[in-house]
Short mmCIF file of C-alpha atoms in Angstrom, two decimals:
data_model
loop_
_atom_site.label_atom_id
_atom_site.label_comp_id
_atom_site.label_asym_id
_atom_site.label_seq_id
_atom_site.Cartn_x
_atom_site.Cartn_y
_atom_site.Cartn_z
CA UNK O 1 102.43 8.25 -122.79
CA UNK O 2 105.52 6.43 -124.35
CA UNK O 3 107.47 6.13 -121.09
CA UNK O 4 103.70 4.51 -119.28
CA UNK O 5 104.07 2.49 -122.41
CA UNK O 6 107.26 1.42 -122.37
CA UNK O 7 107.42 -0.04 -118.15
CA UNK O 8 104.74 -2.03 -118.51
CA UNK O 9 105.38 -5.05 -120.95
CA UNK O 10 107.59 -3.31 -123.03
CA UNK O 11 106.41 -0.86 -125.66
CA UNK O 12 104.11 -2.67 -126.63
CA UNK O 13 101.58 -0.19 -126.99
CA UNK O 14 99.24 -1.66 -124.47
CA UNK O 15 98.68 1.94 -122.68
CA UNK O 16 96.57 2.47 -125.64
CA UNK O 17 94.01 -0.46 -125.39
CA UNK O 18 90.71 0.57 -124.04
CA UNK O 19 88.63 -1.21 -121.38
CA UNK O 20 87.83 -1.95 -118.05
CA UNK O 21 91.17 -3.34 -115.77
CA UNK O 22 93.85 -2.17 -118.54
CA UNK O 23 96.78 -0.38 -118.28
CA UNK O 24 94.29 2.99 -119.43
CA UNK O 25 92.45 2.51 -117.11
CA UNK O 26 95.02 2.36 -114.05
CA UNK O 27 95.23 5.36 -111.49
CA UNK O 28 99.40 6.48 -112.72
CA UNK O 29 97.88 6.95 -116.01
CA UNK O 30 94.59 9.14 -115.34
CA UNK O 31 96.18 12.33 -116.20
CA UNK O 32 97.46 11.05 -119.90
CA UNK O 33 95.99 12.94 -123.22
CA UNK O 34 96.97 12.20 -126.47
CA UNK O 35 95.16 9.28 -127.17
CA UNK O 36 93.13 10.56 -130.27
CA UNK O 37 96.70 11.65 -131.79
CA UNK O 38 97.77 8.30 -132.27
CA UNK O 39 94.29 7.42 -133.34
CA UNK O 40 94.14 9.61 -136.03
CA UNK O 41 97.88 8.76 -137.31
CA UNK O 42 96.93 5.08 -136.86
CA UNK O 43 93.49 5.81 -139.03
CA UNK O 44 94.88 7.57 -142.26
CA UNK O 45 98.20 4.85 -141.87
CA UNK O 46 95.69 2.34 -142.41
CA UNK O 47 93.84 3.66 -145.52
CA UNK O 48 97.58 3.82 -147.14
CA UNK O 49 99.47 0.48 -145.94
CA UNK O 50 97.08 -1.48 -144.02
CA UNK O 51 98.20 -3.50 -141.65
CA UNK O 52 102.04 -2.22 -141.50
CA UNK O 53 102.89 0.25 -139.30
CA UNK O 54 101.93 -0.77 -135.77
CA UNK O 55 100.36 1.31 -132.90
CA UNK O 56 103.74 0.70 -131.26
CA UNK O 57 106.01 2.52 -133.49
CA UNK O 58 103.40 5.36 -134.09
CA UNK O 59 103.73 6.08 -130.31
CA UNK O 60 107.46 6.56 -130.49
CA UNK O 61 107.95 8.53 -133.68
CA UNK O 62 104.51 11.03 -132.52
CA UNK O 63 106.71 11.08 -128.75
CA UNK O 64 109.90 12.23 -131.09
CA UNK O 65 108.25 14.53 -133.01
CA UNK O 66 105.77 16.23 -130.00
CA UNK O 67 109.96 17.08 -128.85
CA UNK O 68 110.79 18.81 -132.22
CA UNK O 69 107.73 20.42 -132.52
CA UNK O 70 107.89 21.59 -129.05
CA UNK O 71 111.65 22.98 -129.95
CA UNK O 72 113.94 19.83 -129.21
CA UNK O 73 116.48 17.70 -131.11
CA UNK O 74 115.33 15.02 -132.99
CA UNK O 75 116.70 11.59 -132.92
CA UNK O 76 116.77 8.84 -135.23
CA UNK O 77 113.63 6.40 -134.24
CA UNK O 78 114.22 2.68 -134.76
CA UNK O 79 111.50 0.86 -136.17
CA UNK O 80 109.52 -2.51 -136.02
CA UNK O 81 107.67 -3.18 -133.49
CA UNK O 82 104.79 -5.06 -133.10
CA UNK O 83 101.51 -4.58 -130.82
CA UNK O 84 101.24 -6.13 -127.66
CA UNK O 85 97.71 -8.38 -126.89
CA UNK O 86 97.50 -8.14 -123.22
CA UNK O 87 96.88 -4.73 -121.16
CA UNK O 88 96.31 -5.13 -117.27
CA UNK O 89 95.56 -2.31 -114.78
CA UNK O 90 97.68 -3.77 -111.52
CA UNK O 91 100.67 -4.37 -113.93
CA UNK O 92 101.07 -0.32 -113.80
CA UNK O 93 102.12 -0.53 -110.15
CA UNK O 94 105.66 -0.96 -111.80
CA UNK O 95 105.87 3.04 -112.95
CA UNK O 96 107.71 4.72 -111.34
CA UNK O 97 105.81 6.59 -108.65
CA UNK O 98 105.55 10.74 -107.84
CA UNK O 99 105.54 9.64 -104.13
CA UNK O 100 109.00 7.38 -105.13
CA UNK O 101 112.31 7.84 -103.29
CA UNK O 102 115.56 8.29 -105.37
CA UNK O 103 116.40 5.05 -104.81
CA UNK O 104 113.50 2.81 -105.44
CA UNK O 105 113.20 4.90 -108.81
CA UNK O 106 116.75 4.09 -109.41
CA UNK O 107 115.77 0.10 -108.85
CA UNK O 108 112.71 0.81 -110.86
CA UNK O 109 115.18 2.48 -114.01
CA UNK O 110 117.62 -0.37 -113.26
CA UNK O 111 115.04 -3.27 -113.99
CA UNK O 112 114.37 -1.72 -117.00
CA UNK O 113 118.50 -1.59 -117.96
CA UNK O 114 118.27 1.97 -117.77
CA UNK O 115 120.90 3.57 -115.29
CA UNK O 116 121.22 6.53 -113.22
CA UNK O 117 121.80 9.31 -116.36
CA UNK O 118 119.23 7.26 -117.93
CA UNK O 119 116.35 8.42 -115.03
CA UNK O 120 117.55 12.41 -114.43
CA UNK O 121 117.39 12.43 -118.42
CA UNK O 122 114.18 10.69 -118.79
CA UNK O 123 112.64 12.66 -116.09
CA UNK O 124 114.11 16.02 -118.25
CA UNK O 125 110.53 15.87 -120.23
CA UNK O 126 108.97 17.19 -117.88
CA UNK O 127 110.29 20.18 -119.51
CA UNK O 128 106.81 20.01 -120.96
CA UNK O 129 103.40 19.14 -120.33
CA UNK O 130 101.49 20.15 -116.83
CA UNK O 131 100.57 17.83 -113.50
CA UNK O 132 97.50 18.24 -111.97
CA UNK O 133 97.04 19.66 -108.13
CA UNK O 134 96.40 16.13 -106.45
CA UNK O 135 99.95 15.08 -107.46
CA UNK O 136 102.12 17.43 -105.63
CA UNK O 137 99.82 19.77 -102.82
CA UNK O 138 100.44 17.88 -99.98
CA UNK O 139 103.94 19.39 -100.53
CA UNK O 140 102.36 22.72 -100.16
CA UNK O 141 100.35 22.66 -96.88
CA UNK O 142 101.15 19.82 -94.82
CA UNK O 143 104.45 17.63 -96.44
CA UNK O 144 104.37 14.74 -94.63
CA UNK O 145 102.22 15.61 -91.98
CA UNK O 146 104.32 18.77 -90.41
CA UNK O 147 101.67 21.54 -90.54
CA UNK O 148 104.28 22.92 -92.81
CA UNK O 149 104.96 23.18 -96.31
CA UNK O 150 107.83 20.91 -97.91
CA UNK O 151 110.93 23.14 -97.05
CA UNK O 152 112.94 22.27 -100.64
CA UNK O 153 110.22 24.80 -102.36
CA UNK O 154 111.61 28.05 -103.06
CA UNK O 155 109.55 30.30 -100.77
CA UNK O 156 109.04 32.95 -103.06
CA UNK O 157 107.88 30.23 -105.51
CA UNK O 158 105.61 28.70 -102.83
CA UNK O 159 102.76 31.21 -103.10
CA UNK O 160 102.54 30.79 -106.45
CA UNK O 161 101.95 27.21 -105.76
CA UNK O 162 99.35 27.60 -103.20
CA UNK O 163 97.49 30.10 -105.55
CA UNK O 164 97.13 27.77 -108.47
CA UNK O 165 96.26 24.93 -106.04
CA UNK O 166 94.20 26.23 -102.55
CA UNK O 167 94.47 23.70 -100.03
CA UNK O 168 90.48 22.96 -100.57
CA UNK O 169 90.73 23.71 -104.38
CA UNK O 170 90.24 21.92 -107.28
CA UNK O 171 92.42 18.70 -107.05
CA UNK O 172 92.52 18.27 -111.08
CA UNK O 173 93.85 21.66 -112.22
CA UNK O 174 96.52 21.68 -114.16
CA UNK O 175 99.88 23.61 -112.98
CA UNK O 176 103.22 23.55 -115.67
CA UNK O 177 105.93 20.90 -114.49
CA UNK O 178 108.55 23.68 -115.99
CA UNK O 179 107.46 27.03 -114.37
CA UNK O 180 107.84 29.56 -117.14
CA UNK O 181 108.83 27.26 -120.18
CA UNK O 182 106.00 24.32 -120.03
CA UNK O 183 105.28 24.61 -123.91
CA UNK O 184 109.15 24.53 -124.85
CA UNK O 185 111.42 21.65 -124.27
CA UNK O 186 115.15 23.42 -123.50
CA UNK O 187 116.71 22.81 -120.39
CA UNK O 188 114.83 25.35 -117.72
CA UNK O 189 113.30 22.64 -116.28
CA UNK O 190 116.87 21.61 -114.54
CA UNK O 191 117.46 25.50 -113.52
CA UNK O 192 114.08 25.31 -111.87
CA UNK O 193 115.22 22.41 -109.62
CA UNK O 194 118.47 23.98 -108.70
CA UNK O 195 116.16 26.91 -107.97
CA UNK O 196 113.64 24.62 -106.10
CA UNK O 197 111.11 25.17 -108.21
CA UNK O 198 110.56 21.51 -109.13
CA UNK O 199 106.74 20.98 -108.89
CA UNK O 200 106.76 17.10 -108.48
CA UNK O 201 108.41 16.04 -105.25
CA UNK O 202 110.08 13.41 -107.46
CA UNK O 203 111.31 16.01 -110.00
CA UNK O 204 112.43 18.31 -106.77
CA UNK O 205 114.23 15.33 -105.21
CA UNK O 206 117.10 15.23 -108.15
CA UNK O 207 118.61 18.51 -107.08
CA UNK O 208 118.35 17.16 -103.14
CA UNK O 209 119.48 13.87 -104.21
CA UNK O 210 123.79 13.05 -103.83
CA UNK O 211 123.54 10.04 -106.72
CA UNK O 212 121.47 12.27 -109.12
CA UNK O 213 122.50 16.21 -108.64
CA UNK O 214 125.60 16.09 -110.35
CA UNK O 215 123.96 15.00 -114.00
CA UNK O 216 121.40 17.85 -113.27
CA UNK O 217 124.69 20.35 -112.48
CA UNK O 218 125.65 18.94 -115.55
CA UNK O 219 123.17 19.81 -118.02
CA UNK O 220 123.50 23.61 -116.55
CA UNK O 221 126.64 23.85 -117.63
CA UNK O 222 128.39 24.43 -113.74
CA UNK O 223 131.88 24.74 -114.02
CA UNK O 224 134.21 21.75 -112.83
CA UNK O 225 131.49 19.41 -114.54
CA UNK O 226 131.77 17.68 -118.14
CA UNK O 227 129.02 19.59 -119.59
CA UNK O 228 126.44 17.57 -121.28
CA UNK O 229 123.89 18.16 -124.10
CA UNK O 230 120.43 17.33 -122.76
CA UNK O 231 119.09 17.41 -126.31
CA UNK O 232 121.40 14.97 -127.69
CA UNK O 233 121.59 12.84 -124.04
CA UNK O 234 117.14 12.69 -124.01
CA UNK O 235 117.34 11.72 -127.67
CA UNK O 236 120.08 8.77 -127.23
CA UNK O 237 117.96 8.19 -123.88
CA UNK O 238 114.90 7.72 -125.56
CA UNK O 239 115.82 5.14 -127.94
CA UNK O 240 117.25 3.07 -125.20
CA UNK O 241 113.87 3.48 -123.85
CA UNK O 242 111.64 2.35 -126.82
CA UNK O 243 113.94 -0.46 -126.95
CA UNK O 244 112.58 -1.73 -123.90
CA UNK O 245 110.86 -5.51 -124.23
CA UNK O 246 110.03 -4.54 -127.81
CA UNK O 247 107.45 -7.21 -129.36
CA UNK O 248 109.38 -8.35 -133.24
CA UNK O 249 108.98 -10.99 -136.09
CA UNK O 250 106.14 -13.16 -134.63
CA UNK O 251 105.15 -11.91 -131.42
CA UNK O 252 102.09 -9.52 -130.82
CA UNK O 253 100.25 -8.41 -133.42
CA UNK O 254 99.46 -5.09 -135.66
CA UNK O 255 96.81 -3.99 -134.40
CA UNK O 256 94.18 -2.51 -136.98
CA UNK O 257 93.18 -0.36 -133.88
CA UNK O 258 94.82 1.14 -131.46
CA UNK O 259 92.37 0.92 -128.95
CA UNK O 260 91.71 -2.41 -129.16
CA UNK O 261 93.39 -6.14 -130.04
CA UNK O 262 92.77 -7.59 -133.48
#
C-alpha cells in the first residue's frame, strides 16, 4: 500500500481516500488490504494528539513495522509529512505494471529518482503477501498467445501453479508471491527467481533480465559478487521511497480521517 502510495503524488497518502474515481478505487490497486490498519492507528492517534500525526506518516511507520513483525530489519522512519487533498483514479496508470517490461519499469523507478538497485530491492517485498490468479495465469496456459505455458516457470513448479489457479478457475484466489516463505520476509523470494519460481511475470523477469540479475545474484550471496544485505539495502530503499514528493510545512493537510479530506 505504501509503494501505490508513494507513485502517485508522492506519499501523500491519497491511496487511502475513499470514493468514486480515486486512486482506491483504480484497477492496480483492487487487490490492496490493510486499509482498516491504518484506520484504527489513525483513530486512537487522534483521541491522544489530535490533529498531529498524519495519515501519511502512519502508512510508512505501519509498512516498517508489518517488515519487523513479519521477521525483517527495521529502519529508522523519517517523519513529517502531511496529507495530500487530491486522489484521482487515471493518475494510477503511473505504477508500475505486472504486464511491464524491465525497461519501462526501470523508466518508471527512474522518474521517481529511484535507480536500478532501487527497483530489484523494492520489488524484494514481495517476499510477503499473496497475488491473486488474474495477475499471472495467462503465464500458465497460454503466455502470450503460444498454446503454451511461459517457458521461464520451473516445470516442476508449473503444476503447482495450474492447481492453485485452473485455467477456468477462480480468477481472485490468492497464491503466495514467495512459494514456501509468503508470511516471512528473508531473502527466498530471490532463490525462487533464480529457481524460476517467480509467480509475477514481472518478479520472474529480474532473474531473465541482463540490467537486473546481477543485484538478485547478489543478495544470494554467488561467489564473484559483492554480497549485499537485502535487509539493510530494502530498509535504506524504503526511506528513499517515502521520501518521494513528500507534502511539508504548509502543503496538504492532516487529515482527521484517513479516508477522507478535512
Amino acid at each position: 500500500m505504501h509503494f501505490h502510495d508513494c507513485f502517485v503524488r508522492g506519499c501523500d497518502a491519497s491511496i487511502l481516500i475513499a470514493g468514486p474515481n480515486t486512486e482506491m478505487m483504480a484497477a492496480p490497486n483492487s487487490n490492496l488490504r490493510g486499509f482498516n490498519v491504518i484506520d484504527d492507528a489513525k483513530t486512537q492517534l487522534e483521541a491522544v494528539c489530535p490533529g498531529v500525526v498524519s495519515c501519511a506518516d502512519i502508512l510508512a511507520l505501519a509498512t516498517r513495522d508489518s517488515v519487523v513483525l513479519a521477521g525483517g530489519a527495521s529502519w529508522a522512519v523519517p517523519t513529517g509529512r502531511r496529507d495530500g487533498r487530491i486522489s484521482v483514479a487515471s493518475e494510477a496508470s503511473n505504477l508500475p505494471g505486472f504486464r511491464d517490461s524491465i525497461a519501462v519499469q526501470i523508466q518508471k523507478f527512474q522518474d521517481k529518482r529511484l535507480n536500478i538497485q532501487d527497483l530489484v530491492t523494492l520489488v524484494g517485498g514481495h517476499t510477503i503477501g499473496t497475488t491473486a490468479c488474474l495477475l499471472f495465469r495467462n503465464r500458465l496456459y497460454n503466455f502470450n498467445s503460444t498454446g503454451s505455458p511461459d517457458p521461464t516457470i520451473d516445470l516442476t513448479f508449473l503444476p503447482t501453479l495450474q492447481s492453485l489457479c485452473p485455467e477456468n478457475g477462480d480468477a481472485s484466489r490468492r497464491v503466495g508471491l514467495d512459494n514456501g516463505s509468503e508470511n516471512r520476509f528473508d531473502s527466498s523470494f530471490f532463490a525462487n527467481l533464480r529457481d524460476g519460481r517467480g509467480v509475477l511475470e514481472t518478479d520472474q523477469m529480474l532473474w531473465s533480465d541482463a540490467s537486473t540479475r546481477p543485484i538478485v545474484q547478489s543478495y544470494l550471496g554467488i561467489r564473484g559478487l559483492a554480497g549485499l544485505s537485502f535487509g539493510v539495502e530494502f530498509g535504506r530503499a524504503m526511506v528513499k521511497m517515502a521520501n518521494i514528493e513528500v507534502l511539508t510545512g504548509t502543503d496538504g493537510e492532516i487529515r482527521t480521517i484517513c479516508s477522507a479530506i478535512n
